[in-house]
Amino acid sequence: MNETRMLIGGQLVDAEGGASFDNVNPATEEVIGPVADGTRADMARAVGAAREAFDTTGWARDHEARKSGLLQLQAAIEAEQEELRAELVAEAGAPLLLTYGPQLDAPLREALTWPAEMIDAFPWRRALPVKNAFGTGDAEREVWKEPIGVVAVIVPWNFPMEILLNKLGPVLAMGNTCVVKPAPDTPHTAARLGRLVAEHTDIPPGVVNIVTAQDHEVGEVLSTSPAVDMVAFTGSTATGRRIMAAAAATVKPVFLELGGKSANIVLDDADLEATLAGAAGCCMHGGQGCAISTRLLVPRSRYEDAVELARASFENWAYGDPTDPSVLQGPQISARQRDRVLGYIDQGRAEGARVVVGGGRPDHLPRGYYVEPTLFADVDNTMTIAREEIFGPVLCIIGYEDDDDAVRIANDSSYGLSGTITSGDVERAKDVARKIRTGTLGLNGAIWYGPDAPFGGYKGSGIGRQCGIEGLEIFTETKTVGWPAAPTT
Ligand code: NAD
């Protein structure tokens, strides 16, 4: 059964006035079921509950309560892991296979437990040298880290559980309370999490609140409310800008995980055949991943070989029904997103890029918001399809002259989220990596991902890092305290 209620102040509740909206399966276009359609008043009540829980309970100081709360939540999710898996496939169009990896099982393994383990290990106090700054006597000095307070957690639909768990773990471990706003396209998994918090954990009422809403604007309450101390957002760069501007009025810190247009750089000493056998991998989950490398940079001298190898990869790529365990690409999340992707494909053609594979809607999948895996050649880095985040199963192949040219093209982007580099010599790949302005890079097929690995972007890809020590520290405030040093005898 899908959970339809929201979690506010420890209670599972309907929306004010009882309004609901339908959650739709993007693979079938059928209604999965209703879910509460929270209003601004519901969001304000959730903020009030989070504020009260932060100000009046011992949560912020109680390490043991936080550790056990996180571990109870972990156990509760594991107990409903299969229901959650089916729900993710249904509402996000997430290929089943991906739920055994990045969509669910991978984050579930450590996203809550690693921050729980770090609660005691985190450097909450740091002593500074005793100092006599003004000639008025020695002072003992310490730097204290404290929870930041009420954190707004605003998440997108593409990896709804992965992103939510990787925010919730650090936010709660650091002693904060929160209001979660899931995307309207994936409300049921978040609502389920709310029920698990309420019914299967001792996390105090108000520490976690989850408000589902169809209208994006309901989320604005979070960036403008003086009772919210920080906004932690994952989503598009356009929305990130709006949130940052709205948060400026109350001078709250924002932590933004935004879009990407990452480069997959294949150096001229790489095994081109082996590397490009996986070229269509960028179509995973319909290309709806912010860290996917969507610009394939290959040596100009081997350009046509690269196009043919990538063509073979795209032609052999299985896509379709996300419940089919052999596919890695399901539908786009909505008709709107599908049409947006198709619009970019048209623009690519109009600007002179060559469609090598795909380029439209698949005839054999008349239901569901599918787009063909699409490979573009003859792409210049100035074209719209090379500059803007398409968030679809679309790869652009761009030729480069030498390593410096590859670096120049990779960095010639308003984004700076991720990327990959392949070389016959990993030291050469590292040399190139040092010059790439992005927050993460995978060299020679290695995967950097983990709850201990900071993830986030340079430039337009965001501010701050999720996960790792940096991802714990970001949810803290810093207080410097001095007191008279004991007289030395
Ligand atoms: P989106 O920006 O449209 O929405 C994200 C969330 O913000 C949703 O919950 C939405 O309801 C909410 N929202 C929208 N307007 C708001 C407002 N004014 N105030 C408060 N909340 C508001 O993004 P999306 O379409 O859901 O997700 C796709 C985007 O997310 C892509 O650009 C992708 O690159 C990005 N993304 C980034 C990362 C990352 O870690 N960098 C990860 C996944 C997705």
Coordinates of C-alpha atoms and ligand atoms in Angstrom, one line a residue:
M1 CA 0.0 0.0 0.0
N2 CA 1.3 3.5 -0.8
E3 CA 1.4 5.9 2.0
T4 CA -0.8 8.9 1.3
R5 CA -0.2 11.0 4.4
M6 CA 2.4 13.5 5.3
L7 CA 4.5 13.6 8.5
I8 CA 4.1 16.8 10.5
G9 CA 5.0 17.1 14.2
G10 CA 5.2 13.4 14.7
Q11 CA 1.6 12.8 13.3
L12 CA 0.7 11.2 9.9
V13 CA -1.7 13.7 8.5
D14 CA -3.8 14.6 5.4
A15 CA -3.3 17.9 3.8
E16 CA -5.2 20.9 5.1
G17 CA -8.6 20.7 3.6
G18 CA -8.0 17.0 2.6
A19 CA -6.7 17.8 -0.9
S20 CA -4.7 15.1 -2.8
F21 CA -3.1 14.7 -6.1
D22 CA -2.4 11.6 -8.3
N23 CA 1.0 10.1 -8.6
V24 CA 1.5 8.8 -12.2
N25 CA 3.7 5.8 -13.4
P26 CA 5.8 7.3 -16.2
A27 CA 6.2 3.9 -17.9
T28 CA 2.5 3.1 -18.2
E29 CA 0.9 6.6 -17.8
E30 CA -1.4 5.0 -15.3
V31 CA -2.3 6.6 -11.9
I32 CA -0.5 4.8 -9.0
G33 CA -2.6 6.5 -6.4
P34 CA -3.3 9.7 -4.5
V35 CA -1.1 11.4 -2.1
A36 CA -1.6 14.4 0.2
D37 CA -1.4 17.8 -1.6
G38 CA 0.2 19.9 1.1
T39 CA -0.4 23.6 1.2
R40 CA 1.7 26.6 2.3
A41 CA -0.1 26.4 5.7
D42 CA 0.9 22.7 6.0
M43 CA 4.5 23.6 5.1
A44 CA 4.5 26.4 7.7
R45 CA 3.1 24.0 10.3
A46 CA 6.0 21.5 9.5
V47 CA 8.5 24.4 9.9
G48 CA 7.0 25.2 13.3
A49 CA 7.2 21.6 14.4
A50 CA 10.8 21.3 13.3
R51 CA 11.6 24.6 15.1
E52 CA 10.0 23.5 18.3
A53 CA 11.7 20.1 18.2
F54 CA 15.1 21.8 17.7
D55 CA 14.5 24.4 20.4
T56 CA 12.8 22.3 23.1
T57 CA 14.1 18.7 22.8
G58 CA 17.5 17.4 23.7
W59 CA 18.0 16.1 20.1
A60 CA 20.7 18.6 19.2
R61 CA 22.9 17.4 22.1
D62 CA 21.9 13.7 22.4
H63 CA 24.4 11.6 20.4
E64 CA 22.9 8.3 21.6
A65 CA 19.4 9.2 20.6
R66 CA 20.6 10.3 17.1
K67 CA 22.6 7.1 16.6
S68 CA 19.8 4.8 17.6
G69 CA 17.2 6.9 15.7
L70 CA 19.3 6.5 12.5
L71 CA 19.8 2.8 13.0
Q72 CA 16.1 2.2 13.8
L73 CA 15.2 4.0 10.6
Q74 CA 17.8 1.9 8.6
A75 CA 16.2 -1.3 10.0
A76 CA 12.7 0.0 9.3
I77 CA 13.6 0.8 5.6
E78 CA 15.3 -2.6 5.2
A79 CA 12.1 -4.3 6.5
E80 CA 10.2 -2.7 3.7
Q81 CA 13.0 -2.7 1.1
E82 CA 11.1 -4.7 -1.5
E83 CA 7.9 -2.6 -1.3
L84 CA 10.1 0.5 -1.6
R85 CA 11.9 -1.0 -4.6
A86 CA 8.6 -1.6 -6.4
E87 CA 7.4 1.9 -5.5
L88 CA 10.6 3.4 -6.9
V89 CA 10.3 1.5 -10.1
A90 CA 6.7 2.6 -10.4
E91 CA 6.9 6.3 -9.5
A92 CA 10.4 7.2 -10.8
G93 CA 10.4 4.9 -13.8
A94 CA 13.7 3.6 -12.3
P95 CA 14.9 0.5 -14.0
L96 CA 14.6 -2.4 -11.5
L97 CA 18.3 -3.2 -12.0
L98 CA 19.3 0.2 -10.8
T99 CA 17.4 -0.2 -7.6
Y100 CA 19.9 -3.0 -6.7
G101 CA 22.6 -0.3 -7.1
P102 CA 22.5 3.5 -7.0
Q103 CA 18.7 4.0 -6.7
L104 CA 18.3 2.0 -3.4
D105 CA 20.5 -0.7 -2.2
A106 CA 23.8 1.2 -2.5
P107 CA 22.6 4.2 -0.5
L108 CA 20.7 2.0 1.9
R109 CA 23.9 0.2 2.8
E110 CA 25.6 3.2 4.3
A111 CA 23.9 6.6 3.8
L112 CA 22.3 6.4 7.3
T113 CA 24.8 4.2 9.0
W114 CA 28.0 6.0 8.1
P115 CA 26.8 9.4 9.5
A116 CA 25.5 7.5 12.6
E117 CA 29.0 6.1 13.1
M118 CA 30.6 9.5 12.6
I119 CA 28.5 11.2 15.4
D120 CA 31.1 10.3 18.0
A121 CA 34.1 10.6 15.7
F122 CA 33.2 14.1 14.4
P123 CA 35.5 16.8 15.7
W124 CA 32.9 18.7 17.8
R125 CA 35.5 20.6 19.8
R126 CA 38.9 22.0 18.8
A127 CA 41.3 23.7 21.2
L128 CA 43.2 26.8 20.1
P129 CA 46.5 27.8 21.8
V130 CA 46.1 29.8 25.0
K131 CA 46.4 33.5 23.9
N132 CA 46.7 36.9 25.6
A133 CA 45.4 39.0 22.7
F134 CA 44.8 42.4 24.4
G135 CA 47.2 42.2 27.4
T136 CA 44.3 41.5 29.7
G137 CA 45.2 37.9 30.7
D138 CA 45.5 34.6 29.0
A139 CA 42.4 33.0 27.5
E140 CA 41.8 29.4 26.9
R141 CA 40.0 29.1 23.6
E142 CA 37.9 26.4 21.9
V143 CA 36.0 26.1 18.6
W144 CA 32.7 24.3 19.1
K145 CA 30.7 22.8 16.2
E146 CA 27.0 22.8 16.8
P147 CA 24.0 21.8 14.7
I148 CA 22.8 24.5 12.4
G149 CA 19.1 24.2 13.4
V150 CA 16.1 23.6 11.1
V151 CA 17.2 22.4 7.7
A152 CA 14.9 22.4 4.7
V153 CA 15.6 19.4 2.6
I154 CA 14.3 19.9 -1.0
V155 CA 14.9 16.9 -3.3
P156 CA 14.2 16.0 -7.0
W157 CA 12.6 13.0 -8.6
N158 CA 15.4 11.3 -10.4
F159 CA 17.1 9.4 -7.6
P160 CA 14.5 10.2 -4.9
M161 CA 15.7 7.8 -2.2
E162 CA 19.4 8.0 -2.8
I163 CA 19.4 11.8 -2.6
L164 CA 16.9 11.9 0.4
L165 CA 18.9 9.3 2.4
N166 CA 22.2 11.0 1.7
K167 CA 20.8 14.3 3.0
L168 CA 18.8 12.9 5.9
G169 CA 21.7 10.9 7.4
P170 CA 24.1 13.8 7.8
V171 CA 21.3 16.3 8.7
L172 CA 20.1 14.1 11.6
A173 CA 23.6 12.9 12.6
M174 CA 24.7 16.5 13.1
G175 CA 21.8 17.1 15.5
N176 CA 19.5 19.1 13.2
T177 CA 15.7 18.9 12.7
C178 CA 14.3 19.1 9.2
V179 CA 11.4 19.6 6.8
V180 CA 11.6 17.4 3.7
K181 CA 9.9 18.5 0.4
P182 CA 10.0 15.7 -2.1
A183 CA 9.4 16.3 -5.8
P184 CA 5.7 16.0 -6.9
D185 CA 6.7 13.3 -9.3
T186 CA 8.0 10.9 -6.6
P187 CA 5.9 11.5 -3.4
H188 CA 5.1 8.0 -2.3
T189 CA 8.6 6.8 -1.4
A190 CA 9.1 9.9 0.7
A191 CA 5.7 9.5 2.3
R192 CA 6.6 5.9 3.2
L193 CA 9.8 7.1 4.8
G194 CA 7.6 9.5 6.9
R195 CA 5.5 6.6 8.1
L196 CA 8.6 4.6 9.0
V197 CA 10.0 7.5 11.0
A198 CA 6.7 7.9 12.9
E199 CA 5.9 4.2 13.5
H200 CA 9.3 2.5 13.8
T201 CA 11.7 4.9 15.4
D202 CA 12.1 6.8 18.6
I203 CA 13.1 10.0 16.7
P204 CA 11.2 12.7 18.6
P205 CA 8.1 14.2 17.0
G206 CA 9.0 17.2 14.8
V207 CA 12.6 16.2 14.2
V208 CA 11.6 14.9 10.7
N209 CA 8.7 16.4 8.8
I210 CA 7.7 15.4 5.3
V211 CA 5.4 17.5 3.2
T212 CA 4.3 16.3 -0.2
A213 CA 2.8 18.9 -2.6
Q214 CA 2.0 19.1 -6.3
D215 CA 2.7 22.8 -6.5
H216 CA 6.5 23.5 -6.5
E217 CA 5.8 27.0 -5.1
V218 CA 4.8 25.5 -1.7
G219 CA 8.5 24.9 -1.3
E220 CA 9.1 28.7 -1.2
V221 CA 7.9 28.7 2.4
L222 CA 11.1 26.9 3.2
S223 CA 13.5 29.4 1.6
T224 CA 11.7 32.5 3.0
S225 CA 10.8 31.4 6.5
P226 CA 12.9 33.0 9.3
A227 CA 12.4 29.8 11.3
V228 CA 14.4 27.8 8.8
D229 CA 18.2 28.0 9.3
M230 CA 19.4 26.5 6.1
V231 CA 18.2 25.1 2.8
A232 CA 19.8 21.9 1.4
F233 CA 18.6 21.6 -2.2
T234 CA 19.2 19.1 -5.0
G235 CA 17.6 20.0 -8.3
S236 CA 18.0 22.2 -11.4
T237 CA 20.3 25.2 -11.5
A238 CA 17.3 27.4 -12.4
T239 CA 15.5 26.4 -9.2
G240 CA 18.7 26.6 -7.2
R241 CA 19.1 30.3 -8.3
R242 CA 15.5 31.0 -7.2
I243 CA 16.1 29.4 -3.8
M244 CA 19.3 31.2 -3.3
A245 CA 17.7 34.6 -4.1
A246 CA 14.7 33.8 -1.8
A247 CA 17.0 32.7 1.0
A248 CA 19.0 36.0 0.8
A249 CA 16.2 37.9 2.6
T250 CA 16.8 35.9 5.8
V251 CA 20.5 35.5 5.2
K252 CA 20.4 31.7 5.4
P253 CA 23.1 29.4 4.1
V254 CA 22.1 27.4 1.0
F255 CA 23.7 24.1 0.1
L256 CA 23.0 23.5 -3.6
E257 CA 23.5 20.3 -5.7
L258 CA 22.6 21.4 -9.2
G259 CA 22.9 20.3 -12.8
G260 CA 25.8 19.1 -14.8
K261 CA 27.2 18.8 -18.4
S262 CA 30.1 16.5 -17.6
A263 CA 32.8 15.4 -20.1
N264 CA 33.9 11.8 -20.7
I265 CA 37.4 12.4 -21.9
V266 CA 39.0 9.5 -23.8
L267 CA 42.7 10.2 -24.2
D268 CA 44.6 9.1 -27.3
D269 CA 46.4 6.2 -25.5
A270 CA 43.1 4.7 -24.3
D271 CA 41.8 1.4 -25.6
L272 CA 39.1 3.0 -27.7
E273 CA 37.1 -0.2 -28.4
A274 CA 36.9 -1.2 -24.8
T275 CA 36.1 2.3 -23.6
L276 CA 33.4 3.0 -26.1
A277 CA 31.7 -0.4 -25.7
G278 CA 30.0 1.3 -22.8
A279 CA 29.2 4.6 -24.6
A280 CA 25.5 4.1 -24.3
G281 CA 25.8 3.9 -20.5
C282 CA 25.1 7.6 -20.4
C283 CA 21.5 6.7 -21.3
M284 CA 21.1 4.9 -17.9
H285 CA 17.8 5.9 -16.3
G286 CA 17.0 7.9 -19.4
G287 CA 20.0 10.1 -18.8
Q288 CA 18.3 11.5 -15.8
G289 CA 21.3 11.7 -13.6
C290 CA 23.1 14.9 -12.8
A291 CA 26.6 13.4 -12.7
I292 CA 26.3 11.5 -16.0
S293 CA 28.9 12.4 -18.6
T294 CA 27.0 13.6 -21.6
R295 CA 29.8 15.0 -23.7
L296 CA 32.1 12.4 -25.1
L297 CA 35.5 13.9 -26.0
V298 CA 37.6 11.9 -28.4
P299 CA 40.8 12.6 -30.3
R300 CA 40.1 14.2 -33.6
S301 CA 42.5 11.7 -35.3
R302 CA 40.2 8.8 -34.3
Y303 CA 36.8 10.6 -34.5
E304 CA 35.1 8.4 -37.1
D305 CA 36.3 5.2 -35.4
A306 CA 34.9 6.6 -32.1
V307 CA 31.5 7.4 -33.8
E308 CA 31.2 3.8 -35.2
L309 CA 32.1 2.2 -31.8
A310 CA 29.6 4.4 -30.0
R311 CA 27.0 3.6 -32.7
A312 CA 27.4 -0.1 -32.0
S313 CA 27.0 0.5 -28.2
F314 CA 23.8 2.6 -28.8
E315 CA 22.3 0.1 -31.2
N316 CA 22.8 -2.8 -28.7
W317 CA 21.5 -0.8 -25.7
A318 CA 18.4 -2.4 -24.1
Y319 CA 15.7 0.0 -23.0
G320 CA 12.0 0.0 -22.2
D321 CA 9.8 -1.4 -19.4
P322 CA 11.7 -0.6 -16.2
T323 CA 10.4 -3.7 -14.5
D324 CA 12.3 -5.8 -17.1
P325 CA 15.5 -6.7 -15.2
S326 CA 17.6 -6.6 -18.4
V327 CA 17.1 -2.8 -19.1
L328 CA 19.0 0.1 -17.7
Q329 CA 16.9 2.8 -19.4
G330 CA 13.2 3.3 -18.7
P331 CA 11.0 6.3 -19.5
Q332 CA 11.5 10.0 -18.8
I333 CA 9.7 11.1 -15.7
S334 CA 6.9 12.9 -17.4
A335 CA 5.5 14.0 -20.8
R336 CA 6.9 17.4 -20.1
Q337 CA 10.4 16.1 -19.6
R338 CA 10.1 13.9 -22.7
D339 CA 9.0 16.8 -24.8
R340 CA 11.8 18.9 -23.4
V341 CA 14.4 16.3 -24.4
L342 CA 12.8 15.9 -27.9
G343 CA 13.0 19.7 -28.2
Y344 CA 16.8 19.6 -27.5
I345 CA 17.2 16.8 -30.1
D346 CA 15.4 19.0 -32.7
Q347 CA 17.6 21.9 -31.8
G348 CA 20.7 19.8 -32.2
R349 CA 19.7 18.8 -35.7
A350 CA 18.8 22.5 -36.5
E351 CA 22.2 23.6 -35.3
G352 CA 24.0 21.1 -37.6
A353 CA 24.7 18.1 -35.5
R354 CA 24.4 14.7 -37.1
V355 CA 22.0 12.1 -35.5
V356 CA 23.8 8.8 -35.7
V357 CA 21.3 6.7 -33.7
G358 CA 17.8 7.5 -32.4
G359 CA 16.5 11.0 -32.4
G360 CA 12.8 10.6 -31.5
R361 CA 10.2 8.6 -29.7
P362 CA 10.4 4.8 -30.1
D363 CA 7.6 3.3 -32.3
H364 CA 7.5 0.1 -30.3
L365 CA 6.8 1.9 -27.0
P366 CA 3.6 3.9 -27.6
R367 CA 2.7 4.1 -23.9
G368 CA 5.1 5.7 -21.4
Y369 CA 7.3 8.7 -21.8
Y370 CA 10.1 7.1 -23.7
V371 CA 12.8 8.7 -25.8
E372 CA 15.1 6.7 -28.1
P373 CA 18.8 6.5 -27.0
T374 CA 20.2 9.3 -29.2
L375 CA 23.8 9.7 -30.4
F376 CA 24.9 13.0 -31.9
A377 CA 28.1 13.3 -33.9
D378 CA 29.7 16.5 -35.5
V379 CA 28.9 18.4 -32.3
D380 CA 30.7 21.6 -31.6
N381 CA 31.0 22.6 -28.0
T382 CA 29.2 25.9 -28.7
M383 CA 26.0 24.2 -29.8
T384 CA 23.0 24.2 -27.4
I385 CA 23.1 20.4 -27.0
A386 CA 26.7 20.7 -25.8
R387 CA 26.0 23.5 -23.3
E388 CA 22.7 22.9 -21.7
E389 CA 21.7 20.0 -19.4
I390 CA 19.3 17.9 -21.5
F391 CA 18.5 15.3 -18.8
G392 CA 17.7 12.7 -21.4
P393 CA 19.3 9.8 -23.2
V394 CA 21.4 11.9 -25.5
L395 CA 25.2 11.8 -26.0
C396 CA 27.2 14.4 -28.0
I397 CA 30.6 13.3 -29.5
I398 CA 33.1 16.2 -29.7
G399 CA 36.6 15.9 -31.3
Y400 CA 39.7 17.5 -29.7
E401 CA 43.2 18.1 -31.0
D402 CA 45.4 17.3 -27.9
D403 CA 45.2 16.9 -24.1
D404 CA 45.2 20.7 -23.6
D405 CA 42.4 21.1 -26.1
A406 CA 40.4 18.3 -24.3
V407 CA 40.8 20.1 -21.0
R408 CA 39.8 23.4 -22.6
I409 CA 36.6 21.9 -24.0
A410 CA 35.7 20.0 -20.8
N411 CA 36.1 23.2 -18.8
D412 CA 34.2 25.3 -21.4
S413 CA 30.9 24.8 -19.6
S414 CA 28.9 26.8 -17.1
Y415 CA 28.7 23.5 -15.1
G416 CA 31.4 21.7 -13.1
L417 CA 29.9 18.6 -11.5
S418 CA 31.6 15.4 -12.6
G419 CA 33.4 13.6 -15.4
T420 CA 35.4 10.7 -16.5
I421 CA 38.9 10.2 -18.0
T422 CA 40.3 7.1 -19.7
S423 CA 43.9 6.7 -20.5
G424 CA 46.4 3.8 -20.9
D425 CA 48.4 5.5 -18.2
V426 CA 46.6 6.4 -15.0
E427 CA 49.2 9.0 -14.1
R428 CA 48.5 10.8 -17.3
A429 CA 44.8 10.7 -16.5
K430 CA 45.5 12.2 -13.1
D431 CA 47.5 15.0 -14.7
V432 CA 44.5 15.8 -16.8
A433 CA 42.2 15.4 -13.8
R434 CA 44.1 18.2 -11.9
K435 CA 43.1 20.6 -14.7
I436 CA 39.4 19.8 -14.8
R437 CA 37.2 22.1 -12.8
T438 CA 34.6 19.7 -11.5
G439 CA 33.7 18.3 -8.1
T440 CA 34.2 14.6 -8.9
L441 CA 36.1 12.6 -11.5
G442 CA 36.3 8.9 -12.2
L443 CA 39.5 7.7 -13.9
N444 CA 39.8 4.5 -15.9
G445 CA 36.3 3.3 -15.0
A446 CA 36.8 3.7 -11.2
I447 CA 33.8 4.8 -9.1
W448 CA 34.3 7.3 -6.4
Y449 CA 30.8 7.1 -4.9
G450 CA 30.2 6.5 -1.2
P451 CA 28.8 8.2 2.0
D452 CA 32.4 9.2 2.8
A453 CA 33.0 10.8 -0.6
P454 CA 32.2 14.5 -0.9
F455 CA 29.9 15.1 -3.9
G456 CA 29.0 18.4 -5.4
G457 CA 29.9 20.9 -8.0
Y458 CA 32.1 23.8 -9.1
K459 CA 30.6 26.8 -10.9
G460 CA 26.9 26.5 -11.8
S461 CA 26.7 23.0 -10.5
G462 CA 26.3 24.1 -6.9
I463 CA 27.6 25.2 -3.6
G464 CA 28.9 22.8 -0.9
R465 CA 29.3 19.1 -0.7
Q466 CA 27.1 16.3 0.2
C467 CA 28.6 13.2 2.0
G468 CA 32.0 12.9 3.5
I469 CA 33.3 15.0 6.4
E470 CA 32.5 18.1 4.3
G471 CA 29.0 16.9 4.0
L472 CA 28.7 16.6 7.8
E473 CA 30.4 19.9 8.5
I474 CA 28.1 21.8 6.2
F475 CA 25.2 21.1 8.6
T476 CA 26.9 22.7 11.5
E477 CA 27.5 26.2 12.8
T478 CA 30.8 27.2 14.4
K479 CA 31.1 28.9 17.8
T480 CA 34.4 30.2 19.2
V481 CA 34.5 30.4 23.0
G482 CA 37.2 31.8 25.3
W483 CA 37.5 31.8 29.1
P484 CA 40.2 32.9 31.5
A485 CA 43.0 30.5 31.6
A486 CA 43.8 29.0 35.0
P487 CA 46.7 30.9 36.5
T488 CA 50.0 29.0 36.2
T489 CA 51.7 28.4 39.5
Ligands
NAD1 P1 13.7 21.0 -10.0 O1 14.7 22.1 -9.7 O2 12.6 21.3 -10.9 O3 13.0 20.6 -8.6 C1 13.7 20.0 -7.5 C2 12.9 20.2 -6.3 O4 12.7 21.6 -6.0 C3 11.5 19.6 -6.3 O5 11.2 19.1 -5.1 C4 10.7 20.8 -6.6 O6 9.3 20.7 -6.2 C5 11.3 21.9 -5.8 N1 11.1 23.3 -6.1 C6 10.8 23.8 -7.4 N2 10.7 25.1 -7.3 C7 10.9 25.5 -6.0 C8 10.9 26.7 -5.3 N3 10.7 27.9 -5.9 N4 11.1 26.7 -4.0 C9 11.4 25.5 -3.3 N5 11.4 24.3 -3.9 C10 11.1 24.3 -5.3 O7 14.5 19.8 -10.4 P2 14.0 18.4 -10.9 O8 13.4 18.6 -12.3 O9 13.1 17.8 -9.9 O10 15.3 17.5 -11.0 C11 16.2 17.6 -12.1 C12 17.3 18.5 -11.9 O11 18.0 18.1 -10.7 C13 18.4 18.4 -12.9 O12 18.8 19.7 -13.3 C14 19.5 17.6 -12.3 O13 20.8 17.9 -12.8 C15 19.4 18.1 -10.9 N6 20.0 17.1 -10.0 C16 21.2 17.4 -9.4 C17 21.8 16.6 -8.6 C18 23.1 16.9 -7.9 O14 23.4 16.3 -6.9 N7 23.9 17.9 -8.4 C19 21.3 15.3 -8.4 C20 20.1 15.0 -9.0 C21 19.5 15.9 -9.8

